Structure formats: C-alpha cells, structure tokens
C-alpha cells in the first residue's frame, strides 16, 4: 500500500519504470498537479514535451516545486520519475 510506480515514455517510444516507497495517492497528486507558476507546479507540466535529459528534468522539477517541497512525498515522486 505504500509503493508508487511510474512509467515514463519518451516521444521516441523509449520507456522505463521508476518507483518510490511513499504514499501513492499523494505522489500521484504531486505528479498530476497543474502548473501554477515557476516555483509551484506539479511534475507532469515540467516534463511533458521536453527533451529526455535526466539532469535537466531534475533541475526543472526542483525549481518547479521549490515553493512547496524541500523533502517528503514530492521528492519521492521526483525520485520515481528520475
């Protein structure tokens, strides 16, 4: 009941799986939340339509969640995506 699994697929069709031991409902909410501004965003809006560059993706996720996450379930969701 405390596992979060995410499948990430690039527009070229390359797919991979990630996981984190966290509350799955909260991690999914962090992933699917809408973009509000540059410092408060869900993860999907920061990733979709962007190049599959893990370092750049991590930097966007950190910057886009700085207003509401320094640790906890949002970081767990980020780790699963990474």
PDB file of N, CA, C and O in Angstrom:
ATOM      1  N   UNK A   1       0.795  -1.213   0.000  1.00  0.00           N
ATOM      2  CA  UNK A   1       0.000   0.000   0.000  1.00  0.00           C
ATOM      3  C   UNK A   1       0.832   1.270   0.000  1.00  0.00           C
ATOM      4  O   UNK A   1       0.307   2.348  -0.117  1.00  0.00           O
ATOM      5  N   UNK A   2       2.155   1.162   0.177  1.00  0.00           N
ATOM      6  CA  UNK A   2       2.999   2.344   0.248  1.00  0.00           C
ATOM      7  C   UNK A   2       4.035   2.360  -0.867  1.00  0.00           C
ATOM      8  O   UNK A   2       5.144   2.815  -0.678  1.00  0.00           O
ATOM      9  N   UNK A   3       3.677   1.874  -2.028  1.00  0.00           N
ATOM     10  CA  UNK A   3       4.584   1.885  -3.168  1.00  0.00           C
ATOM     11  C   UNK A   3       4.012   2.733  -4.280  1.00  0.00           C
ATOM     12  O   UNK A   3       2.820   2.703  -4.558  1.00  0.00           O
ATOM     13  N   UNK A   4       4.863   3.521  -4.903  1.00  0.00           N
ATOM     14  CA  UNK A   4       4.473   4.377  -6.027  1.00  0.00           C
ATOM     15  C   UNK A   4       5.311   3.943  -7.218  1.00  0.00           C
ATOM     16  O   UNK A   4       6.537   3.943  -7.163  1.00  0.00           O
ATOM     17  N   UNK A   5       4.645   3.540  -8.298  1.00  0.00           N
ATOM     18  CA  UNK A   5       5.316   3.087  -9.515  1.00  0.00           C
ATOM     19  C   UNK A   5       4.871   3.989 -10.650  1.00  0.00           C
ATOM     20  O   UNK A   5       3.682   4.292 -10.795  1.00  0.00           O
ATOM     21  N   UNK A   6       5.838   4.433 -11.455  1.00  0.00           N
ATOM     22  CA  UNK A   6       5.534   5.324 -12.563  1.00  0.00           C
ATOM     23  C   UNK A   6       6.239   4.799 -13.807  1.00  0.00           C
ATOM     24  O   UNK A   6       7.353   4.301 -13.738  1.00  0.00           O
ATOM     25  N   UNK A   7       5.546   4.877 -14.939  1.00  0.00           N
ATOM     26  CA  UNK A   7       6.143   4.528 -16.226  1.00  0.00           C
ATOM     27  C   UNK A   7       6.367   5.823 -16.986  1.00  0.00           C
ATOM     28  O   UNK A   7       5.441   6.616 -17.164  1.00  0.00           O
ATOM     29  N   UNK A   8       7.577   6.019 -17.439  1.00  0.00           N
ATOM     30  CA  UNK A   8       7.936   7.213 -18.197  1.00  0.00           C
ATOM     31  C   UNK A   8       8.237   6.770 -19.627  1.00  0.00           C
ATOM     32  O   UNK A   8       9.012   5.840 -19.837  1.00  0.00           O
ATOM     33  N   UNK A   9       7.616   7.443 -20.599  1.00  0.00           N
ATOM     34  CA  UNK A   9       7.815   7.120 -22.007  1.00  0.00           C
ATOM     35  C   UNK A   9       8.163   8.382 -22.772  1.00  0.00           C
ATOM     36  O   UNK A   9       7.482   9.401 -22.635  1.00  0.00           O
ATOM     37  N   UNK A  10       9.223   8.322 -23.567  1.00  0.00           N
ATOM     38  CA  UNK A  10       9.599   9.464 -24.395  1.00  0.00           C
ATOM     39  C   UNK A  10       8.764   9.471 -25.664  1.00  0.00           C
ATOM     40  O   UNK A  10       8.130   8.465 -26.014  1.00  0.00           O
ATOM     41  N   UNK A  11       8.769  10.581 -26.376  1.00  0.00           N
ATOM     42  CA  UNK A  11       8.015  10.631 -27.630  1.00  0.00           C
ATOM     43  C   UNK A  11       8.662   9.777 -28.716  1.00  0.00           C
ATOM     44  O   UNK A  11       8.055   9.523 -29.741  1.00  0.00           O
ATOM     45  N   UNK A  12       9.890   9.280 -28.477  1.00  0.00           N
ATOM     46  CA  UNK A  12      10.509   8.323 -29.390  1.00  0.00           C
ATOM     47  C   UNK A  12      10.126   6.883 -29.053  1.00  0.00           C
ATOM     48  O   UNK A  12      10.564   5.949 -29.717  1.00  0.00           O
ATOM     49  N   UNK A  13       9.349   6.695 -27.992  1.00  0.00           N
ATOM     50  CA  UNK A  13       8.886   5.369 -27.614  1.00  0.00           C
ATOM     51  C   UNK A  13       9.762   4.640 -26.607  1.00  0.00           C
ATOM     52  O   UNK A  13       9.477   3.506 -26.243  1.00  0.00           O
ATOM     53  N   UNK A  14      10.829   5.259 -26.141  1.00  0.00           N
ATOM     54  CA  UNK A  14      11.673   4.654 -25.111  1.00  0.00           C
ATOM     55  C   UNK A  14      10.930   4.749 -23.775  1.00  0.00           C
ATOM     56  O   UNK A  14      10.462   5.826 -23.411  1.00  0.00           O
ATOM     57  N   UNK A  15      10.813   3.619 -23.093  1.00  0.00           N
ATOM     58  CA  UNK A  15      10.050   3.597 -21.841  1.00  0.00           C
ATOM     59  C   UNK A  15      10.902   3.036 -20.710  1.00  0.00           C
ATOM     60  O   UNK A  15      11.811   2.244 -20.929  1.00  0.00           O
ATOM     61  N   UNK A  16      10.578   3.479 -19.511  1.00  0.00           N
ATOM     62  CA  UNK A  16      11.244   2.967 -18.324  1.00  0.00           C
ATOM     63  C   UNK A  16      10.314   3.068 -17.137  1.00  0.00           C
ATOM     64  O   UNK A  16       9.295   3.759 -17.183  1.00  0.00           O
ATOM     65  N   UNK A  17      10.649   2.356 -16.089  1.00  0.00           N
ATOM     66  CA  UNK A  17       9.849   2.327 -14.869  1.00  0.00           C
ATOM     67  C   UNK A  17      10.653   2.902 -13.711  1.00  0.00           C
ATOM     68  O   UNK A  17      11.861   2.705 -13.628  1.00  0.00           O
ATOM     69  N   UNK A  18       9.969   3.579 -12.815  1.00  0.00           N
ATOM     70  CA  UNK A  18      10.588   4.083 -11.598  1.00  0.00           C
ATOM     71  C   UNK A  18       9.672   3.793 -10.427  1.00  0.00           C
ATOM     72  O   UNK A  18       8.473   3.571 -10.603  1.00  0.00           O
ATOM     73  N   UNK A  19      10.245   3.786  -9.237  1.00  0.00           N
ATOM     74  CA  UNK A  19       9.424   3.512  -8.053  1.00  0.00           C
ATOM     75  C   UNK A  19       9.975   4.246  -6.855  1.00  0.00           C
ATOM     76  O   UNK A  19      11.129   4.647  -6.813  1.00  0.00           O
ATOM     77  N   UNK A  20       9.098   4.425  -5.892  1.00  0.00           N
ATOM     78  CA  UNK A  20       9.476   5.025  -4.617  1.00  0.00           C
ATOM     79  C   UNK A  20       8.570   4.458  -3.533  1.00  0.00           C
ATOM     80  O   UNK A  20       7.395   4.170  -3.780  1.00  0.00           O
ATOM     81  N   UNK A  21       9.117   4.286  -2.360  1.00  0.00           N
ATOM     82  CA  UNK A  21       8.325   3.851  -1.210  1.00  0.00           C
ATOM     83  C   UNK A  21       7.744   5.092  -0.555  1.00  0.00           C
ATOM     84  O   UNK A  21       8.435   5.806   0.179  1.00  0.00           O
ATOM     85  N   UNK A  22       6.492   5.372  -0.872  1.00  0.00           N
ATOM     86  CA  UNK A  22       5.814   6.563  -0.371  1.00  0.00           C
ATOM     87  C   UNK A  22       4.316   6.357  -0.487  1.00  0.00           C
ATOM     88  O   UNK A  22       3.853   5.322  -0.956  1.00  0.00           O
ATOM     89  N   UNK A  23       3.549   7.324  -0.094  1.00  0.00           N
ATOM     90  CA  UNK A  23       2.091   7.250  -0.203  1.00  0.00           C
ATOM     91  C   UNK A  23       1.694   7.479  -1.660  1.00  0.00           C
ATOM     92  O   UNK A  23       1.855   8.583  -2.190  1.00  0.00           O
ATOM     93  N   UNK A  24       1.186   6.450  -2.347  1.00  0.00           N
ATOM     94  CA  UNK A  24       0.943   6.559  -3.783  1.00  0.00           C
ATOM     95  C   UNK A  24      -0.079   7.620  -4.176  1.00  0.00           C
ATOM     96  O   UNK A  24       0.083   8.272  -5.203  1.00  0.00           O
ATOM     97  N   UNK A  25      -1.118   7.816  -3.380  1.00  0.00           N
ATOM     98  CA  UNK A  25      -2.122   8.818  -3.746  1.00  0.00           C
ATOM     99  C   UNK A  25      -1.545  10.235  -3.699  1.00  0.00           C
ATOM    100  O   UNK A  25      -1.851  11.070  -4.547  1.00  0.00           O
ATOM    101  N   UNK A  26      -0.709  10.498  -2.718  1.00  0.00           N
ATOM    102  CA  UNK A  26      -0.087  11.813  -2.631  1.00  0.00           C
ATOM    103  C   UNK A  26       0.958  12.007  -3.725  1.00  0.00           C
ATOM    104  O   UNK A  26       1.065  13.088  -4.304  1.00  0.00           O
ATOM    105  N   UNK A  27       1.725  10.968  -4.020  1.00  0.00           N
ATOM    106  CA  UNK A  27       2.733  11.068  -5.080  1.00  0.00           C
ATOM    107  C   UNK A  27       2.064  11.293  -6.432  1.00  0.00           C
ATOM    108  O   UNK A  27       2.538  12.094  -7.245  1.00  0.00           O
ATOM    109  N   UNK A  28       0.952  10.617  -6.679  1.00  0.00           N
ATOM    110  CA  UNK A  28       0.228  10.833  -7.942  1.00  0.00           C
ATOM    111  C   UNK A  28      -0.302  12.261  -8.024  1.00  0.00           C
ATOM    112  O   UNK A  28      -0.251  12.891  -9.080  1.00  0.00           O
ATOM    113  N   UNK A  29      -0.783  12.786  -6.913  1.00  0.00           N
ATOM    114  CA  UNK A  29      -1.256  14.174  -6.897  1.00  0.00           C
ATOM    115  C   UNK A  29      -0.112  15.130  -7.210  1.00  0.00           C
ATOM    116  O   UNK A  29      -0.291  16.105  -7.954  1.00  0.00           O
ATOM    117  N   UNK A  30       1.076  14.868  -6.662  1.00  0.00           N
ATOM    118  CA  UNK A  30       2.240  15.718  -6.949  1.00  0.00           C
ATOM    119  C   UNK A  30       2.615  15.635  -8.421  1.00  0.00           C
ATOM    120  O   UNK A  30       3.003  16.630  -9.030  1.00  0.00           O
ATOM    121  N   UNK A  31       2.475  14.478  -9.001  1.00  0.00           N
ATOM    122  CA  UNK A  31       2.795  14.290 -10.410  1.00  0.00           C
ATOM    123  C   UNK A  31       1.785  15.005 -11.308  1.00  0.00           C
ATOM    124  O   UNK A  31       2.143  15.705 -12.244  1.00  0.00           O
ATOM    125  N   UNK A  32       0.508  14.875 -11.017  1.00  0.00           N
ATOM    126  CA  UNK A  32      -0.548  15.365 -11.911  1.00  0.00           C
ATOM    127  C   UNK A  32      -1.032  16.786 -11.628  1.00  0.00           C
ATOM    128  O   UNK A  32      -1.840  17.327 -12.382  1.00  0.00           O
ATOM    129  N   UNK A  33      -0.560  17.399 -10.578  1.00  0.00           N
ATOM    130  CA  UNK A  33      -0.994  18.765 -10.247  1.00  0.00           C
ATOM    131  C   UNK A  33      -0.676  19.717 -11.401  1.00  0.00           C
ATOM    132  O   UNK A  33       0.312  19.534 -12.111  1.00  0.00           O
ATOM    133  N   UNK A  34      -1.501  20.733 -11.591  1.00  0.00           N
ATOM    134  CA  UNK A  34      -1.267  21.672 -12.695  1.00  0.00           C
ATOM    135  C   UNK A  34      -0.122  22.638 -12.412  1.00  0.00           C
ATOM    136  O   UNK A  34       0.331  22.770 -11.275  1.00  0.00           O
ATOM    137  N   UNK A  35       0.320  23.295 -13.454  1.00  0.00           N
ATOM    138  CA  UNK A  35       1.320  24.356 -13.346  1.00  0.00           C
ATOM    139  C   UNK A  35       0.627  25.597 -12.800  1.00  0.00           C
ATOM    140  O   UNK A  35      -0.397  26.022 -13.318  1.00  0.00           O
ATOM    141  N   UNK A  36       1.174  26.179 -11.746  1.00  0.00           N
ATOM    142  CA  UNK A  36       0.644  27.428 -11.206  1.00  0.00           C
ATOM    143  C   UNK A  36       1.583  28.576 -11.534  1.00  0.00           C
ATOM    144  O   UNK A  36       1.175  29.597 -12.073  1.00  0.00           O
ATOM    145  N   UNK A  37       2.865  28.391 -11.216  1.00  0.00           N
ATOM    146  CA  UNK A  37       3.886  29.382 -11.571  1.00  0.00           C
ATOM    147  C   UNK A  37       5.245  28.692 -11.564  1.00  0.00           C
ATOM    148  O   UNK A  37       5.327  27.491 -11.337  1.00  0.00           O
ATOM    149  N   UNK A  38       6.306  29.431 -11.805  1.00  0.00           N
ATOM    150  CA  UNK A  38       7.639  28.839 -11.957  1.00  0.00           C
ATOM    151  C   UNK A  38       8.145  28.128 -10.705  1.00  0.00           C
ATOM    152  O   UNK A  38       9.053  27.304 -10.794  1.00  0.00           O
ATOM    153  N   UNK A  39       7.561  28.413  -9.540  1.00  0.00           N
ATOM    154  CA  UNK A  39       8.013  27.776  -8.306  1.00  0.00           C
ATOM    155  C   UNK A  39       6.969  26.870  -7.670  1.00  0.00           C
ATOM    156  O   UNK A  39       7.242  26.232  -6.655  1.00  0.00           O
ATOM    157  N   UNK A  40       5.781  26.802  -8.245  1.00  0.00           N
ATOM    158  CA  UNK A  40       4.716  25.955  -7.705  1.00  0.00           C
ATOM    159  C   UNK A  40       4.049  25.239  -8.869  1.00  0.00           C
ATOM    160  O   UNK A  40       3.250  25.818  -9.608  1.00  0.00           O
ATOM    161  N   UNK A  41       4.409  23.976  -9.043  1.00  0.00           N
ATOM    162  CA  UNK A  41       3.899  23.219 -10.169  1.00  0.00           C
ATOM    163  C   UNK A  41       3.850  21.744  -9.829  1.00  0.00           C
ATOM    164  O   UNK A  41       4.615  21.258  -8.999  1.00  0.00           O
ATOM    165  N   UNK A  42       2.956  21.034 -10.507  1.00  0.00           N
ATOM    166  CA  UNK A  42       3.012  19.589 -10.497  1.00  0.00           C
ATOM    167  C   UNK A  42       4.191  19.161 -11.366  1.00  0.00           C
ATOM    168  O   UNK A  42       4.792  19.975 -12.076  1.00  0.00           O
ATOM    169  N   UNK A  43       4.517  17.885 -11.325  1.00  0.00           N
ATOM    170  CA  UNK A  43       5.683  17.413 -12.068  1.00  0.00           C
ATOM    171  C   UNK A  43       5.407  17.228 -13.559  1.00  0.00           C
ATOM    172  O   UNK A  43       6.268  17.537 -14.382  1.00  0.00           O
ATOM    173  N   UNK A  44       4.239  16.720 -13.918  1.00  0.00           N
ATOM    174  CA  UNK A  44       3.941  16.494 -15.337  1.00  0.00           C
ATOM    175  C   UNK A  44       4.138  17.736 -16.197  1.00  0.00           C
ATOM    176  O   UNK A  44       4.778  17.647 -17.251  1.00  0.00           O
ATOM    177  N   UNK A  45       3.609  18.891 -15.814  1.00  0.00           N
ATOM    178  CA  UNK A  45       3.796  20.070 -16.662  1.00  0.00           C
ATOM    179  C   UNK A  45       5.259  20.463 -16.846  1.00  0.00           C
ATOM    180  O   UNK A  45       5.605  21.136 -17.817  1.00  0.00           O
ATOM    181  N   UNK A  46       6.110  20.038 -15.944  1.00  0.00           N
ATOM    182  CA  UNK A  46       7.531  20.363 -16.037  1.00  0.00           C
ATOM    183  C   UNK A  46       8.288  19.390 -16.929  1.00  0.00           C
ATOM    184  O   UNK A  46       9.424  19.654 -17.318  1.00  0.00           O
ATOM    185  N   UNK A  47       7.646  18.264 -17.264  1.00  0.00           N
ATOM    186  CA  UNK A  47       8.326  17.203 -18.004  1.00  0.00           C
ATOM    187  C   UNK A  47       7.781  16.971 -19.405  1.00  0.00           C
ATOM    188  O   UNK A  47       8.553  16.677 -20.315  1.00  0.00           O
ATOM    189  N   UNK A  48       6.478  17.078 -19.560  1.00  0.00           N
ATOM    190  CA  UNK A  48       5.877  16.749 -20.857  1.00  0.00           C
ATOM    191  C   UNK A  48       6.329  17.708 -21.948  1.00  0.00           C
ATOM    192  O   UNK A  48       6.388  18.915 -21.748  1.00  0.00           O
ATOM    193  N   UNK A  49       6.666  17.127 -23.101  1.00  0.00           N
ATOM    194  CA  UNK A  49       7.067  17.936 -24.244  1.00  0.00           C
ATOM    195  C   UNK A  49       8.492  18.449 -24.170  1.00  0.00           C
ATOM    196  O   UNK A  49       8.888  19.292 -24.967  1.00  0.00           O
ATOM    197  N   UNK A  50       9.270  17.960 -23.223  1.00  0.00           N
ATOM    198  CA  UNK A  50      10.664  18.395 -23.046  1.00  0.00           C
ATOM    199  C   UNK A  50      11.602  17.262 -23.435  1.00  0.00           C
ATOM    200  O   UNK A  50      11.228  16.097 -23.390  1.00  0.00           O
ATOM    201  N   UNK A  51      12.855  17.586 -23.768  1.00  0.00           N
ATOM    202  CA  UNK A  51      13.832  16.535 -24.083  1.00  0.00           C
ATOM    203  C   UNK A  51      14.048  15.591 -22.901  1.00  0.00           C
ATOM    204  O   UNK A  51      13.943  15.996 -21.745  1.00  0.00           O
ATOM    205  N   UNK A  52      14.350  14.342 -23.203  1.00  0.00           N
ATOM    206  CA  UNK A  52      14.567  13.320 -22.181  1.00  0.00           C
ATOM    207  C   UNK A  52      15.992  13.418 -21.643  1.00  0.00           C
ATOM    208  O   UNK A  52      16.816  12.543 -21.847  1.00  0.00           O
ATOM    209  N   UNK A  53      16.277  14.484 -20.943  1.00  0.00           N
ATOM    210  CA  UNK A  53      17.583  14.724 -20.334  1.00  0.00           C
ATOM    211  C   UNK A  53      17.407  14.684 -18.823  1.00  0.00           C
ATOM    212  O   UNK A  53      16.840  15.611 -18.234  1.00  0.00           O
ATOM    213  N   UNK A  54      17.864  13.601 -18.163  1.00  0.00           N
ATOM    214  CA  UNK A  54      17.605  13.452 -16.723  1.00  0.00           C
ATOM    215  C   UNK A  54      18.105  14.615 -15.865  1.00  0.00           C
ATOM    216  O   UNK A  54      17.410  15.031 -14.942  1.00  0.00           O
ATOM    217  N   UNK A  55      19.275  15.144 -16.151  1.00  0.00           N
ATOM    218  CA  UNK A  55      19.800  16.248 -15.329  1.00  0.00           C
ATOM    219  C   UNK A  55      18.952  17.508 -15.490  1.00  0.00           C
ATOM    220  O   UNK A  55      18.636  18.193 -14.513  1.00  0.00           O
ATOM    221  N   UNK A  56      18.557  17.807 -16.720  1.00  0.00           N
ATOM    222  CA  UNK A  56      17.710  18.978 -16.963  1.00  0.00           C
ATOM    223  C   UNK A  56      16.323  18.774 -16.355  1.00  0.00           C
ATOM    224  O   UNK A  56      15.735  19.704 -15.796  1.00  0.00           O
ATOM    225  N   UNK A  57      15.802  17.552 -16.457  1.00  0.00           N
ATOM    226  CA  UNK A  57      14.483  17.260 -15.883  1.00  0.00           C
ATOM    227  C   UNK A  57      14.516  17.431 -14.367  1.00  0.00           C
ATOM    228  O   UNK A  57      13.596  18.010 -13.785  1.00  0.00           O
ATOM    229  N   UNK A  58      15.571  16.929 -13.731  1.00  0.00           N
ATOM    230  CA  UNK A  58      15.685  17.071 -12.273  1.00  0.00           C
ATOM    231  C   UNK A  58      15.749  18.546 -11.890  1.00  0.00           C
ATOM    232  O   UNK A  58      15.081  18.980 -10.950  1.00  0.00           O
ATOM    233  N   UNK A  59      16.530  19.330 -12.626  1.00  0.00           N
ATOM    234  CA  UNK A  59      16.644  20.763 -12.328  1.00  0.00           C
ATOM    235  C   UNK A  59      15.290  21.459 -12.477  1.00  0.00           C
ATOM    236  O   UNK A  59      14.927  22.299 -11.647  1.00  0.00           O
ATOM    237  N   UNK A  60      14.524  21.117 -13.512  1.00  0.00           N
ATOM    238  CA  UNK A  60      13.188  21.716 -13.686  1.00  0.00           C
ATOM    239  C   UNK A  60      12.257  21.307 -12.558  1.00  0.00           C
ATOM    240  O   UNK A  60      11.475  22.115 -12.059  1.00  0.00           O
ATOM    241  N   UNK A  61      12.321  20.028 -12.141  1.00  0.00           N
ATOM    242  CA  UNK A  61      11.460  19.569 -11.053  1.00  0.00           C
ATOM    243  C   UNK A  61      11.806  20.267  -9.742  1.00  0.00           C
ATOM    244  O   UNK A  61      10.904  20.660  -8.998  1.00  0.00           O
ATOM    245  N   UNK A  62      13.090  20.424  -9.457  1.00  0.00           N
ATOM    246  CA  UNK A  62      13.496  21.121  -8.226  1.00  0.00           C
ATOM    247  C   UNK A  62      13.006  22.565  -8.253  1.00  0.00           C
ATOM    248  O   UNK A  62      12.392  23.054  -7.296  1.00  0.00           O
ATOM    249  N   UNK A  63      13.255  23.262  -9.350  1.00  0.00           N
ATOM    250  CA  UNK A  63      12.844  24.673  -9.451  1.00  0.00           C
ATOM    251  C   UNK A  63      11.328  24.811  -9.404  1.00  0.00           C
ATOM    252  O   UNK A  63      10.804  25.720  -8.766  1.00  0.00           O
ATOM    253  N   UNK A  64      10.622  23.893 -10.044  1.00  0.00           N
ATOM    254  CA  UNK A  64       9.167  23.994 -10.127  1.00  0.00           C
ATOM    255  C   UNK A  64       8.426  23.581  -8.879  1.00  0.00           C
ATOM    256  O   UNK A  64       7.216  23.794  -8.772  1.00  0.00           O
ATOM    257  N   UNK A  65       9.125  22.978  -7.940  1.00  0.00           N
ATOM    258  CA  UNK A  65       8.468  22.564  -6.691  1.00  0.00           C
ATOM    259  C   UNK A  65       9.066  23.253  -5.469  1.00  0.00           C
ATOM    260  O   UNK A  65       8.696  22.930  -4.340  1.00  0.00           O
ATOM    261  N   UNK A  66       9.952  24.191  -5.676  1.00  0.00           N
ATOM    262  CA  UNK A  66      10.645  24.839  -4.561  1.00  0.00           C
ATOM    263  C   UNK A  66       9.667  25.557  -3.625  1.00  0.00           C
ATOM    264  O   UNK A  66       9.918  25.678  -2.432  1.00  0.00           O
ATOM    265  N   UNK A  67       8.522  25.981  -4.142  1.00  0.00           N
ATOM    266  CA  UNK A  67       7.546  26.688  -3.324  1.00  0.00           C
ATOM    267  C   UNK A  67       6.746  25.788  -2.398  1.00  0.00           C
ATOM    268  O   UNK A  67       6.087  26.265  -1.493  1.00  0.00           O
ATOM    269  N   UNK A  68       6.807  24.471  -2.607  1.00  0.00           N
ATOM    270  CA  UNK A  68       6.002  23.587  -1.768  1.00  0.00           C
ATOM    271  C   UNK A  68       6.686  22.278  -1.404  1.00  0.00           C
ATOM    272  O   UNK A  68       6.079  21.417  -0.785  1.00  0.00           O
ATOM    273  N   UNK A  69       7.960  22.104  -1.771  1.00  0.00           N
ATOM    274  CA  UNK A  69       8.592  20.835  -1.446  1.00  0.00           C
ATOM    275  C   UNK A  69      10.095  20.973  -1.302  1.00  0.00           C
ATOM    276  O   UNK A  69      10.788  21.334  -2.241  1.00  0.00           O
ATOM    277  N   UNK A  70      10.573  20.674  -0.148  1.00  0.00           N
ATOM    278  CA  UNK A  70      12.017  20.549   0.051  1.00  0.00           C
ATOM    279  C   UNK A  70      12.369  19.103   0.369  1.00  0.00           C
ATOM    280  O   UNK A  70      13.509  18.698   0.260  1.00  0.00           O
ATOM    281  N   UNK A  71      11.372  18.330   0.773  1.00  0.00           N
ATOM    282  CA  UNK A  71      11.541  16.900   1.027  1.00  0.00           C
ATOM    283  C   UNK A  71      10.158  16.267   1.060  1.00  0.00           C
ATOM    284  O   UNK A  71       9.177  16.897   0.715  1.00  0.00           O
ATOM    285  N   UNK A  72      10.065  15.039   1.462  1.00  0.00           N
ATOM    286  CA  UNK A  72       8.779  14.372   1.588  1.00  0.00           C
ATOM    287  C   UNK A  72       8.275  13.762   0.301  1.00  0.00           C
ATOM    288  O   UNK A  72       9.039  13.430  -0.606  1.00  0.00           O
ATOM    289  N   UNK A  73       6.959  13.628   0.211  1.00  0.00           N
ATOM    290  CA  UNK A  73       6.345  12.855  -0.856  1.00  0.00           C
ATOM    291  C   UNK A  73       6.602  13.444  -2.249  1.00  0.00           C
ATOM    292  O   UNK A  73       6.723  12.697  -3.217  1.00  0.00           O
ATOM    293  N   UNK A  74       6.718  14.751  -2.372  1.00  0.00           N
ATOM    294  CA  UNK A  74       7.006  15.329  -3.691  1.00  0.00           C
ATOM    295  C   UNK A  74       8.394  14.896  -4.149  1.00  0.00           C
ATOM    296  O   UNK A  74       8.582  14.505  -5.310  1.00  0.00           O
ATOM    297  N   UNK A  75       9.354  14.913  -3.254  1.00  0.00           N
ATOM    298  CA  UNK A  75      10.702  14.446  -3.613  1.00  0.00           C
ATOM    299  C   UNK A  75      10.689  12.946  -3.921  1.00  0.00           C
ATOM    300  O   UNK A  75      11.424  12.484  -4.784  1.00  0.00           O
ATOM    301  N   UNK A  76       9.860  12.191  -3.244  1.00  0.00           N
ATOM    302  CA  UNK A  76       9.739  10.756  -3.540  1.00  0.00           C
ATOM    303  C   UNK A  76       9.206  10.572  -4.961  1.00  0.00           C
ATOM    304  O   UNK A  76       9.707   9.724  -5.705  1.00  0.00           O
ATOM    305  N   UNK A  77       8.193  11.348  -5.336  1.00  0.00           N
ATOM    306  CA  UNK A  77       7.654  11.269  -6.695  1.00  0.00           C
ATOM    307  C   UNK A  77       8.710  11.667  -7.713  1.00  0.00           C
ATOM    308  O   UNK A  77       8.830  11.042  -8.781  1.00  0.00           O
ATOM    309  N   UNK A  78       9.495  12.676  -7.403  1.00  0.00           N
ATOM    310  CA  UNK A  78      10.582  13.099  -8.303  1.00  0.00           C
ATOM    311  C   UNK A  78      11.590  11.971  -8.477  1.00  0.00           C
ATOM    312  O   UNK A  78      12.062  11.719  -9.590  1.00  0.00           O
ATOM    313  N   UNK A  79      11.912  11.292  -7.402  1.00  0.00           N
ATOM    314  CA  UNK A  79      12.871  10.185  -7.479  1.00  0.00           C
ATOM    315  C   UNK A  79      12.328   9.044  -8.334  1.00  0.00           C
ATOM    316  O   UNK A  79      13.077   8.421  -9.086  1.00  0.00           O
ATOM    317  N   UNK A  80      11.039   8.776  -8.230  1.00  0.00           N
ATOM    318  CA  UNK A  80      10.440   7.718  -9.061  1.00  0.00           C
ATOM    319  C   UNK A  80      10.523   8.091 -10.541  1.00  0.00           C
ATOM    320  O   UNK A  80      10.843   7.237 -11.371  1.00  0.00           O
ATOM    321  N   UNK A  81      10.281   9.341 -10.871  1.00  0.00           N
ATOM    322  CA  UNK A  81      10.370   9.790 -12.265  1.00  0.00           C
ATOM    323  C   UNK A  81      11.814   9.717 -12.743  1.00  0.00           C
ATOM    324  O   UNK A  81      12.094   9.345 -13.873  1.00  0.00           O
ATOM    325  N   UNK A  82      12.746  10.087 -11.881  1.00  0.00           N
ATOM    326  CA  UNK A  82      14.165  10.103 -12.232  1.00  0.00           C
ATOM    327  C   UNK A  82      14.666   8.713 -12.501  1.00  0.00           C
ATOM    328  O   UNK A  82      15.470   8.466 -13.315  1.00  0.00           O
TER     329      UNK A  82
END
